[in-house]
Coordinates of C-alpha atoms and ligand atoms in Angstrom, one line a residue:
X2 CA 156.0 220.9 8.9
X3 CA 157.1 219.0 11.9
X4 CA 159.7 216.8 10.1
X5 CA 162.5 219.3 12.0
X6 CA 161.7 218.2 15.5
X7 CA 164.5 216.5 17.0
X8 CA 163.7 213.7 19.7
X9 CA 164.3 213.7 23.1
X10 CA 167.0 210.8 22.9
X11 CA 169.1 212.5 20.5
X12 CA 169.0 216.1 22.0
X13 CA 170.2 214.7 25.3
X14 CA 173.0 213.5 22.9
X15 CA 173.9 216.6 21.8
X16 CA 176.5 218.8 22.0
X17 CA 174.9 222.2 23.7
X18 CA 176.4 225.3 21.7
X19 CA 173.1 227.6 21.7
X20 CA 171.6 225.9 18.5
X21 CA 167.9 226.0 17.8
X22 CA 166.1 223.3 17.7
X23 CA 162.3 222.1 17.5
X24 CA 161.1 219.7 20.2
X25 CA 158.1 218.0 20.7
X26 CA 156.1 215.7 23.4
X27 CA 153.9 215.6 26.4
X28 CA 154.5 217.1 29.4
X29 CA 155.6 215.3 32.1
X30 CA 155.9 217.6 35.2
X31 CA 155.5 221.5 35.3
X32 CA 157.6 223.0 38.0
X33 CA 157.4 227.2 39.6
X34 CA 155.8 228.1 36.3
X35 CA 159.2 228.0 34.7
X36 CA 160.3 224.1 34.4
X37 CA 158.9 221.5 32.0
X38 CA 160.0 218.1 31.9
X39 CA 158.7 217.2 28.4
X40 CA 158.8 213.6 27.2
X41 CA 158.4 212.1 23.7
X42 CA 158.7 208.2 24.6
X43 CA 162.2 207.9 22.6
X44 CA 163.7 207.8 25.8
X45 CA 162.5 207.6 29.7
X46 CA 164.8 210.5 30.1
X47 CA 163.0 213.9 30.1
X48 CA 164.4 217.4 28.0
X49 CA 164.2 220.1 30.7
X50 CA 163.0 223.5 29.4
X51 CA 163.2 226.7 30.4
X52 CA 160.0 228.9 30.0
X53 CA 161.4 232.3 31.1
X54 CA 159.3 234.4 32.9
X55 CA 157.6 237.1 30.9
X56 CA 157.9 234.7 27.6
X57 CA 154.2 233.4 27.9
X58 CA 151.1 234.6 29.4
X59 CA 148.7 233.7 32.4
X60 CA 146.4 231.6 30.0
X61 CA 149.3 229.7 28.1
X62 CA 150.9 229.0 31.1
X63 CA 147.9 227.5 32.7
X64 CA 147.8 225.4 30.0
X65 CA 150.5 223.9 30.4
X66 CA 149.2 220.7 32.5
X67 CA 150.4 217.1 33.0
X68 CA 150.4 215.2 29.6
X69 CA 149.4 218.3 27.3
X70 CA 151.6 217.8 23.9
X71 CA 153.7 220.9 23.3
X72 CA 155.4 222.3 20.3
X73 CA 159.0 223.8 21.4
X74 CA 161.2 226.3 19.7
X75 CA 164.3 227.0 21.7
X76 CA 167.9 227.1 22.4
X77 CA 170.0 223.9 23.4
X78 CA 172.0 225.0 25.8
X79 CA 174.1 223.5 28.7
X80 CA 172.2 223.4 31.5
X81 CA 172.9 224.6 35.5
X82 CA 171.2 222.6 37.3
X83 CA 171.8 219.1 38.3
X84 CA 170.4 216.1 36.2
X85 CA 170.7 216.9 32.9
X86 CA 173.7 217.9 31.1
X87 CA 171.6 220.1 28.7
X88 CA 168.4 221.7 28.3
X89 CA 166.0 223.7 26.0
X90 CA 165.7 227.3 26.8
X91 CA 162.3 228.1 25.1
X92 CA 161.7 231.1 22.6
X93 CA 158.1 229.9 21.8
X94 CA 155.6 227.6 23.1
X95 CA 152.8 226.5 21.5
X96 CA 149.9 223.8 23.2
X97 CA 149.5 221.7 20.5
X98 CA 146.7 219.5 22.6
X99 CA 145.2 220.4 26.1
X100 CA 144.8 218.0 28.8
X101 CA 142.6 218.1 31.8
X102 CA 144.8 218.0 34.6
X103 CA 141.9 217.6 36.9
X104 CA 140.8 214.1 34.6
X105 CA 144.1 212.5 33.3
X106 CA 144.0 209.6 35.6
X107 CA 147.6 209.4 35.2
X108 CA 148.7 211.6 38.2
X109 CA 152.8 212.3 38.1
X110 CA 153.0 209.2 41.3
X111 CA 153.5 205.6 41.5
X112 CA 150.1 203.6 40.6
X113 CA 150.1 200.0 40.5
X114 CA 150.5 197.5 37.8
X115 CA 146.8 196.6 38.6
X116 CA 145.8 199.6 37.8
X117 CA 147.7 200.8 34.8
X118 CA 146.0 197.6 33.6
X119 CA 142.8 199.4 33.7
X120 CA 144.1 202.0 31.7
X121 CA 146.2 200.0 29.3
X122 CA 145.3 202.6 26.6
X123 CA 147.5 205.1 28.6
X124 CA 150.3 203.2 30.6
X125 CA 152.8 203.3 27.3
X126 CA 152.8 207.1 28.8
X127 CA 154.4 205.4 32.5
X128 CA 158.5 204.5 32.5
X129 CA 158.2 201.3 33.1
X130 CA 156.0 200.7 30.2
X131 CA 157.9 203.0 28.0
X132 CA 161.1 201.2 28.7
X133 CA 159.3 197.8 28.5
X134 CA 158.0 198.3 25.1
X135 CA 160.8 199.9 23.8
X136 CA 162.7 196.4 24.4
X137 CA 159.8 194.4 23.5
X138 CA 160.3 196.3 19.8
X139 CA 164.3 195.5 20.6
X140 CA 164.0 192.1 21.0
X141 CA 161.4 191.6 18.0
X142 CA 163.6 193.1 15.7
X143 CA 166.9 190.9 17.1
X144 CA 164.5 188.2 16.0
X145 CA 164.7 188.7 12.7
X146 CA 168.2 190.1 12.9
X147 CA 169.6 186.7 13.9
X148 CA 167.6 184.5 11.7
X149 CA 167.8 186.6 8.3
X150 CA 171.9 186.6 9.6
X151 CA 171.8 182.4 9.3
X152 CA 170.2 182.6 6.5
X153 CA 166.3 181.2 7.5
X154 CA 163.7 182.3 6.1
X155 CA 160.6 183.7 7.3
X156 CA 156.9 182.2 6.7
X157 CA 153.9 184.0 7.3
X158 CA 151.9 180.7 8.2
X159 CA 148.3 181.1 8.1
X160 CA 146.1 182.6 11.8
X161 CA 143.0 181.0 10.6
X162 CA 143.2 177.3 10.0
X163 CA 141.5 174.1 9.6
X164 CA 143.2 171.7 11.1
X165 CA 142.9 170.9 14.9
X166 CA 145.7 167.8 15.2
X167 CA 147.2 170.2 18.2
X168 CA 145.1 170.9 21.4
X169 CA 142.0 170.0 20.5
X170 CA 139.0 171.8 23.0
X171 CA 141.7 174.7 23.4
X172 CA 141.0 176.5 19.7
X173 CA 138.6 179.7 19.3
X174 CA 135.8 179.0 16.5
X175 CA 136.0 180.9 13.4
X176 CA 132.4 181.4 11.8
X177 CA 130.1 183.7 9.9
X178 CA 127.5 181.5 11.0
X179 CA 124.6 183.9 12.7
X180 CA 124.7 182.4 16.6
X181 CA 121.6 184.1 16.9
X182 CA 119.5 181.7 14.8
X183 CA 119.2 178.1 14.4
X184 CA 122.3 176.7 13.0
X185 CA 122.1 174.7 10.3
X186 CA 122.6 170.7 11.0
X187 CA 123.1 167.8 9.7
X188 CA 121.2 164.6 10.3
X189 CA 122.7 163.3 13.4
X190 CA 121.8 167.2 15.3
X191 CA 125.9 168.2 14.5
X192 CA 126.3 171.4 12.9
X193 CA 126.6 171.5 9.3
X194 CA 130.0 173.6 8.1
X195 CA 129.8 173.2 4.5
X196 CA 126.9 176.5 5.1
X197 CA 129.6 178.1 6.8
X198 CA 132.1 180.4 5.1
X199 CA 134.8 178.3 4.3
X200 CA 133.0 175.5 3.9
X201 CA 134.2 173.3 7.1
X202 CA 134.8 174.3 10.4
X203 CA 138.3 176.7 11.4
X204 CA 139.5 178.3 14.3
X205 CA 142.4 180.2 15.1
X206 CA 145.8 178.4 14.8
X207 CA 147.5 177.6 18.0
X208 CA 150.6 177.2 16.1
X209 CA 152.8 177.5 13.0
X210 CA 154.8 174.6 13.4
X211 CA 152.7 172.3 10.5
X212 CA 152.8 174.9 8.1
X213 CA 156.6 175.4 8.9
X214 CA 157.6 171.9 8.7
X215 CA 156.4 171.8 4.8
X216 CA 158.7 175.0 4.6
X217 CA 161.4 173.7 6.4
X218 CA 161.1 170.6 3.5
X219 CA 162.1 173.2 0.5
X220 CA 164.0 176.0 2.5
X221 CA 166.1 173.8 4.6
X222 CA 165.2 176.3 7.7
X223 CA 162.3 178.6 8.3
X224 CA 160.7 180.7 11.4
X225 CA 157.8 182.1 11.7
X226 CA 156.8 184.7 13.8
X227 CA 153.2 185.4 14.0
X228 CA 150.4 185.5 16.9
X229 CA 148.8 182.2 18.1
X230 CA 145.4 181.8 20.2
X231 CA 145.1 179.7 23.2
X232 CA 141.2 179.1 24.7
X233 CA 142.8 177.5 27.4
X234 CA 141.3 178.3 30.9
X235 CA 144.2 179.5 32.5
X236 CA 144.4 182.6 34.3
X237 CA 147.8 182.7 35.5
X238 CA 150.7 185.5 35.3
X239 CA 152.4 183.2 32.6
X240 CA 149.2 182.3 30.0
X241 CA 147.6 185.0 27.5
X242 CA 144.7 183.8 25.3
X243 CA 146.5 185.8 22.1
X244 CA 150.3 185.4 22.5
X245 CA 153.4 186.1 19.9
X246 CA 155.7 182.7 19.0
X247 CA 158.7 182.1 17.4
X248 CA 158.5 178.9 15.9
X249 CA 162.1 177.9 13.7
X250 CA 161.7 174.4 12.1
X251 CA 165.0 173.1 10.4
X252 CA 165.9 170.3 8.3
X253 CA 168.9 168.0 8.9
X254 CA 169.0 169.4 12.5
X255 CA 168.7 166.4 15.4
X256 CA 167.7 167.3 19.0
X257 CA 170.9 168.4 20.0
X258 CA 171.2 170.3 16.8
X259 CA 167.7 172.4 18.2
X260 CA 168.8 172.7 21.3
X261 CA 172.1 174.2 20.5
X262 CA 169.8 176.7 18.2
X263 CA 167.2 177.4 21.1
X264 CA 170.2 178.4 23.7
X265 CA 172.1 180.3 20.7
X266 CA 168.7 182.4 19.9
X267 CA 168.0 183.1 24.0
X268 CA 171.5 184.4 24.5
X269 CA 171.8 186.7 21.3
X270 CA 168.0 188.3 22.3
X271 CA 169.5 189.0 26.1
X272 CA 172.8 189.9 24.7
X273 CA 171.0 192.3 21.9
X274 CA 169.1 194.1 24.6
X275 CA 172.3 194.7 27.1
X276 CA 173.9 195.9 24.1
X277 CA 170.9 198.5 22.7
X278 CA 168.4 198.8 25.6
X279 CA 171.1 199.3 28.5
X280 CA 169.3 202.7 30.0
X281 CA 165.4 200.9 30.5
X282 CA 167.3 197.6 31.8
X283 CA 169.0 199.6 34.0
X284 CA 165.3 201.3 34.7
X285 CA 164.2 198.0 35.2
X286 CA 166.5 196.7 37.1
X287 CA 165.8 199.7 39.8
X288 CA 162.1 198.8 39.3
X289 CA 162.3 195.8 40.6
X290 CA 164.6 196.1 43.5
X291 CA 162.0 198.9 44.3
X292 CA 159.1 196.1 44.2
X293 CA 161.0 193.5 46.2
X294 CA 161.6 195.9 48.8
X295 CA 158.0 194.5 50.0
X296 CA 159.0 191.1 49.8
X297 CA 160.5 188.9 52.6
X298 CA 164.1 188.9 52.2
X299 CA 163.8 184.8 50.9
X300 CA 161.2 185.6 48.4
X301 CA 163.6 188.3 46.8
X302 CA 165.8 187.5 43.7
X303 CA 169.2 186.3 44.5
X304 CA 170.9 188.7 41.6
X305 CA 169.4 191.8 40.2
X306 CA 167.9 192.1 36.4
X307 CA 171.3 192.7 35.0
X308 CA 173.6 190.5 36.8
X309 CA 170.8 187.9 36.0
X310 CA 170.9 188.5 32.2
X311 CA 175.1 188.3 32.3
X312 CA 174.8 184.9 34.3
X313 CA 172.4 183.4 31.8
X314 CA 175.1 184.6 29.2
X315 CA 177.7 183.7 30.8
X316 CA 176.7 179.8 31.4
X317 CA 175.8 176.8 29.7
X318 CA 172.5 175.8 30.4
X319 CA 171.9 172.2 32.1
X320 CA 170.7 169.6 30.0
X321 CA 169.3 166.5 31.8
X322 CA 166.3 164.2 30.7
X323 CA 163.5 163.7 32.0
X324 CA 164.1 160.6 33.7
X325 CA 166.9 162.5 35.8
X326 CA 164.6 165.3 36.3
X327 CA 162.1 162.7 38.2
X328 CA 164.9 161.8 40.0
X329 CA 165.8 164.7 41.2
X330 CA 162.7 165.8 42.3
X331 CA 161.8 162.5 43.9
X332 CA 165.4 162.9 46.0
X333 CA 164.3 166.8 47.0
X334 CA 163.7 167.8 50.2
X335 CA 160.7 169.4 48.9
X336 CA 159.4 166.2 47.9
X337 CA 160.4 164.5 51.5
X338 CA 158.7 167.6 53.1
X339 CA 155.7 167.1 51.1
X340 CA 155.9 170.6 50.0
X341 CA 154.9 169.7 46.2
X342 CA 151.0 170.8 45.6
X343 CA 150.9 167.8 42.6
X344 CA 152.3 164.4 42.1
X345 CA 155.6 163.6 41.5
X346 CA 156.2 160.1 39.2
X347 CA 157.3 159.3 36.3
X348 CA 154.9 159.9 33.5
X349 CA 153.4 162.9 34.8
X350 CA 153.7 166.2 33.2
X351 CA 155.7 168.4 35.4
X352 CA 154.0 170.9 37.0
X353 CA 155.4 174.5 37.6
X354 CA 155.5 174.3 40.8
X355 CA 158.3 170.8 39.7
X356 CA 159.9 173.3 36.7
X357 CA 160.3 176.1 39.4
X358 CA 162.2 173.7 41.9
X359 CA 164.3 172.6 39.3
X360 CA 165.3 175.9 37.6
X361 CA 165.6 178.1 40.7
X362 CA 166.3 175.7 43.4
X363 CA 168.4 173.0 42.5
X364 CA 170.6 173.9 39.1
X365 CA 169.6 177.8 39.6
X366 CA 170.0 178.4 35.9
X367 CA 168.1 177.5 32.6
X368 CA 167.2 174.1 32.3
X369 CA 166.6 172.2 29.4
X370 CA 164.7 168.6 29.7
X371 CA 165.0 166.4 27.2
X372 CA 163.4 163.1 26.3
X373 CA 159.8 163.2 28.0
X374 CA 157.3 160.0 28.1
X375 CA 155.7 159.9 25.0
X376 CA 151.9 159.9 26.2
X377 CA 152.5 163.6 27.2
X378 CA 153.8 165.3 24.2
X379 CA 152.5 165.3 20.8
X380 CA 152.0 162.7 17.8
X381 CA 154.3 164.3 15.7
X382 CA 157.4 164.2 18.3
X383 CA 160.0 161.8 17.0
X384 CA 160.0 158.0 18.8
X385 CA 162.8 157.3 20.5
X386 CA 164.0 153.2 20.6
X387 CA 162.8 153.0 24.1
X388 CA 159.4 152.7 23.0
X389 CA 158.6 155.5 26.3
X390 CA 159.8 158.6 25.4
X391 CA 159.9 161.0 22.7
X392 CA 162.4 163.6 21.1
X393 CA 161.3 166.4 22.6
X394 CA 163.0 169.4 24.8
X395 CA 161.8 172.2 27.1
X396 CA 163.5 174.8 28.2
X397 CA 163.0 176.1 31.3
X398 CA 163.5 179.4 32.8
X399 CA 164.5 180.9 36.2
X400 CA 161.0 182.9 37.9
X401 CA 159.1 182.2 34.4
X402 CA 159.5 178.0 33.9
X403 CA 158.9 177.1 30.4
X404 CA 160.3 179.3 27.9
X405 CA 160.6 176.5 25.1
X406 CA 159.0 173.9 23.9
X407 CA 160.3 172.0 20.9
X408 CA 161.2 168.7 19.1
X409 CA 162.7 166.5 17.0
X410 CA 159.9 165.8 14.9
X411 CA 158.8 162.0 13.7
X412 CA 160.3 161.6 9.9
X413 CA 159.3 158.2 9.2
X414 CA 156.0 157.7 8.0
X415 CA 155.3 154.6 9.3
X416 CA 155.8 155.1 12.4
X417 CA 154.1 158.7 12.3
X418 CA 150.6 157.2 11.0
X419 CA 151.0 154.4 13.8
X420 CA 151.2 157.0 16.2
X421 CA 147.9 159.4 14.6
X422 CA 145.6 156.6 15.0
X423 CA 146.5 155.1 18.2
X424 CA 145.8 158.8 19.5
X425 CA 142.5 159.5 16.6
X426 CA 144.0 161.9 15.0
X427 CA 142.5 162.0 11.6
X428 CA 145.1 160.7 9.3
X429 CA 143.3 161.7 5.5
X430 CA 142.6 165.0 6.5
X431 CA 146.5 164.9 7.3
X432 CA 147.7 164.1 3.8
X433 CA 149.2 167.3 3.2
X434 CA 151.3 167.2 6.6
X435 CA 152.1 163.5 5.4
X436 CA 153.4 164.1 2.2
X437 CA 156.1 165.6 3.5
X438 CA 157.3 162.5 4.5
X439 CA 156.4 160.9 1.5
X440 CA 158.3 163.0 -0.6
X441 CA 161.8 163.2 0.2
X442 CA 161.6 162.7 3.9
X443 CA 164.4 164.1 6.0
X444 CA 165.3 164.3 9.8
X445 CA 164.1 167.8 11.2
X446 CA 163.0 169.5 13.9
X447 CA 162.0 172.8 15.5
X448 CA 160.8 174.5 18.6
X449 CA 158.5 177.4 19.6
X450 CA 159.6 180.3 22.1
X451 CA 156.6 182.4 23.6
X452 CA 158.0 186.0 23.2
X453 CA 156.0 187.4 25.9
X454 CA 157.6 184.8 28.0
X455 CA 161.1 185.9 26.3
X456 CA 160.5 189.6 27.6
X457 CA 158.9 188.9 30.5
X458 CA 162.5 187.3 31.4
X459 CA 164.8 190.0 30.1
X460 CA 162.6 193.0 31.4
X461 CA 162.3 191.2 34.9
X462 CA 158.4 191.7 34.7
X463 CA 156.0 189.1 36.6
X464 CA 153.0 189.5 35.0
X465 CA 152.4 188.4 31.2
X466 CA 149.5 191.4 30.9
X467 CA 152.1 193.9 31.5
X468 CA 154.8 192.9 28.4
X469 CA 151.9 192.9 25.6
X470 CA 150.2 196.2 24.5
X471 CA 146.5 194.7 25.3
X472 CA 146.3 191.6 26.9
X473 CA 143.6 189.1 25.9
X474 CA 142.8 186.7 29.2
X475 CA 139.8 184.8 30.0
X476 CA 137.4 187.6 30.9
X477 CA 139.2 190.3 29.4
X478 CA 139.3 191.9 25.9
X479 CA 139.2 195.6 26.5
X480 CA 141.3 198.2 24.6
Ligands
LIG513 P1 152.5 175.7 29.2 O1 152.8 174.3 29.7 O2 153.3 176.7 29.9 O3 151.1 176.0 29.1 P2 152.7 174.6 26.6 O4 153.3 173.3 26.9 O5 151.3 174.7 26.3 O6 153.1 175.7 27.7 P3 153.8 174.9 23.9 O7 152.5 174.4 23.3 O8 155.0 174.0 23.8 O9 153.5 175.3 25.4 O10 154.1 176.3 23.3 C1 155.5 176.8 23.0 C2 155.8 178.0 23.9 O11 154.8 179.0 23.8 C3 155.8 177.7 25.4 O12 157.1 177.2 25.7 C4 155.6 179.1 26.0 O13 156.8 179.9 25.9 C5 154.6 179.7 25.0 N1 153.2 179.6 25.5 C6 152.4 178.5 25.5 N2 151.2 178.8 25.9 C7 151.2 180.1 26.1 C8 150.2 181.0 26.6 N3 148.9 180.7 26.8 N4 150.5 182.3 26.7 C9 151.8 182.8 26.5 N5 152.8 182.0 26.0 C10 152.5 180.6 25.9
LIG514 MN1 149.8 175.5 27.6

């Protein structure tokens, strides 16, 4: 029976009055043949314990190596050296599960995020990924925990899907076709679907938001919270090709209604963490001041992880359109000095590079642009009288740029089906998307937050491969 084991994050809780208690983990370090510093993952904090000498024999103790699980019987007791206020004085030690000191590759020393990449099946074992998924789990459950609070309700919309109205050319194929043969085709050479298993061509949804908007219709409000798949090309430090969203979708909510939602749900996940997750933030924090210490002193963060987090919470964030974003950019000295890589105009779609200046040069806090031109958003964005621009608002974040991306969605059907053809979207094999507007049409809207993004912010990470368990990049499926 192991069910008596106490974990590591409770025992250093404890009050030490010579109890016994069961412990169990992997060892971290093992000091003078006397010393373990065991670990469990509850915490990043080890339980020292005391292996007398005489207790164990030559072979046990040789067996007790870096990351070898132990079983512990001992005494909690207050402990005399510095560092811990208590420790485990052992009365028997047994090696559950041996490990090869000479092989382990994860030697007690710093390696770099590179390389724990390579070894992704084993960096959960490091602090900083033991503190930075034990907030990632935080901050999914604070998910729930503040939409089940406002009473929304969650939809498990579907991964594989048929329709491709979003970013067509960016989707991953779903077939049972054989690749390895001839595929079957129709007369005009295209491949024939109705042989393949669901009878027309799928892929893997990109997003939630269709599916959520007929929920939205009959629940009022909804969020999913599901993984979404991205074949884009990008190989950057912000884009994963299988990434986790958060995609709310309310009825009789305006734009300023969803953006009042989106900077309410940003501050209760970073004020959640603070509240539960205070020891790896403050691991975290360290971490990174550690990593800076490389930089040039203007390439380092103004505040530190923490102080970060409380000024986020602690201020509105700006709201300006994008017209006035343009504007700003186009006054920048950036833009005098020519330092922008792409165009700056209006009509483009900003790049980072434009986001970046905006968020961590000029307002130096989150950002939220509003009302974009409409020939760079989607069809189903809501037209605003201008004839230009659309509903729509991103939010952008300091060192990660968009965060958000959401909407007032387009309620009238008119106007909606005007829109599908002039950009060829197929408006029949929409019906289903278009009843809703048939049937009891109402103003709604919704927006979608990138978790990884989310804790890639509040852990104070720079790389997206290091905040998900196994990242999937162009390239790269391993693990
Ligand atoms: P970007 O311009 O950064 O590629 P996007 O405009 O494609 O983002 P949306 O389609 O609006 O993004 O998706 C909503 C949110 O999902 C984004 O604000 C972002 O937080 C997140 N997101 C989008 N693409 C990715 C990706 N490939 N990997 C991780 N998160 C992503
Ligand atoms: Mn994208």
């Amino acid at each position: 029976m192991f069910n008596k084991r106490v974990k590591i994050k409770e025992l250093l809780a404890t009050e030490a009055t010579g109890q016994e208690v069961i412990v169990m983990g992997w060892v971290r370090t093992f000091r003078n043949n006397q010393f373990i510093a065991l670990n469990d993952g509850s915490t990043n904090n080890n339980i020292q314990i005391v292996v007398e000498l005489g207790l164990l024999d030559e072979a046990t103790l040789k067996r007790i190596t870096t990351s070898a699980s132990l079983k512990i019987v001992g005494q909690l007791i207050a402990s005399q050296g510095k560092g811990q206020k208590v420790e485990v004085k052992a009365t028997a030690v047994e090696v559950l599960g041996d490990s090869d000191a000479e092989k382990y590759p994860l030697q007690p020393k710093k390696h770099s995020l590179e390389f724990l990449r390579e070894i992704a099946h084993l960096r959960f074992r490091t602090n900083t990924f033991g503190a930075v998924f034990r907030l990632r789990h935080s901050l999914a459950y604070a998910v729930h925990k503040f939409y089940h609070e406002k009473g929304f309700v969650y939809m498990h919309t579907p991964i594989i899907t048929a329709s491709d109205a979003e970013g067509a050319g960016e989707m991953f194929r779903v077939t049972t076709l054989d690749l390895a043969k001839q595929l079957p085709t129709n007369d005009d050479g295209s491949i024939n679907y109705k042989e393949d298993f669901f009878g027309r061509s799928t892929n893997l949804t990109v997003s939630g938001q269709l599916e959520g908007e007929l929920a939205a219709t009959a629940f009022s409000e909804i969020y999913t919270f599901g993984p979404t798949f991205r074949a884009e090309n990008s190989n950057t430090a912000r884009h994963l090709a299988e990434f986790w969203m958060i995609e709310p979708e309310m009825a009789f909510y305006d734009l300023e209604d969803n953006m009042n939602l989106a900077e309410e749900f940003i501050k209760y996940l970073i004020r959640f963490a603070m509240e539960n997750n205070r020891e790896d933030l403050e691991f975290l924090a360290q971490r990174l001041v550690e990593e800076e210490k490389q930089l040039p002193q203007d390439k380092r963060s103004e505040l530190g992880l923490i102080e970060k987090l409380e000024f986020v919470l602690n201020n509105n964030f700006e709201r300006i359109t994008y017209t006035e974003a343009i504007d700003i950019l186009l006054n920048s000295p950036a833009y005098k000095k020519k330092k922008f890589q792409y165009e700056v105009k209006w009509g483009v779609d900003m790049q980072s590079e434009h986001e970046r200046y905006l968020v961590e040069k000029h307002f130096k806090k989150p950002v939220i642009v509003t009302n974009y031109p409409k020939d760079i958003k989607s069809f189903y964005m809501r037209q605003n009288d201008d004839g230009k621009t659309v509903a729509a608002m991103d939010i952008l974040a300091p060192g990660i740029g968009e965060i958000v991306g959401g909407s007032q969605r387009e309620e009238r059907l008119d106007l909606l089906t005007k829109r599908m053809e002039e950009l060829n979207i197929p408006v029949e094999e929409m019906w289903w998307f278009l009843d809703t507007r048939r049937y009891g049409t109402v103003p709604h809207a919704g927006f979608g937050l990138g978790f990884e993004r989310m804790v890639l912010f509040v852990t104070g990470m720079t790389n997206i491969r290091d905040v998900i368990a196994f990242p999937r990049t162009p390239k790269s499926a391993e693990f």
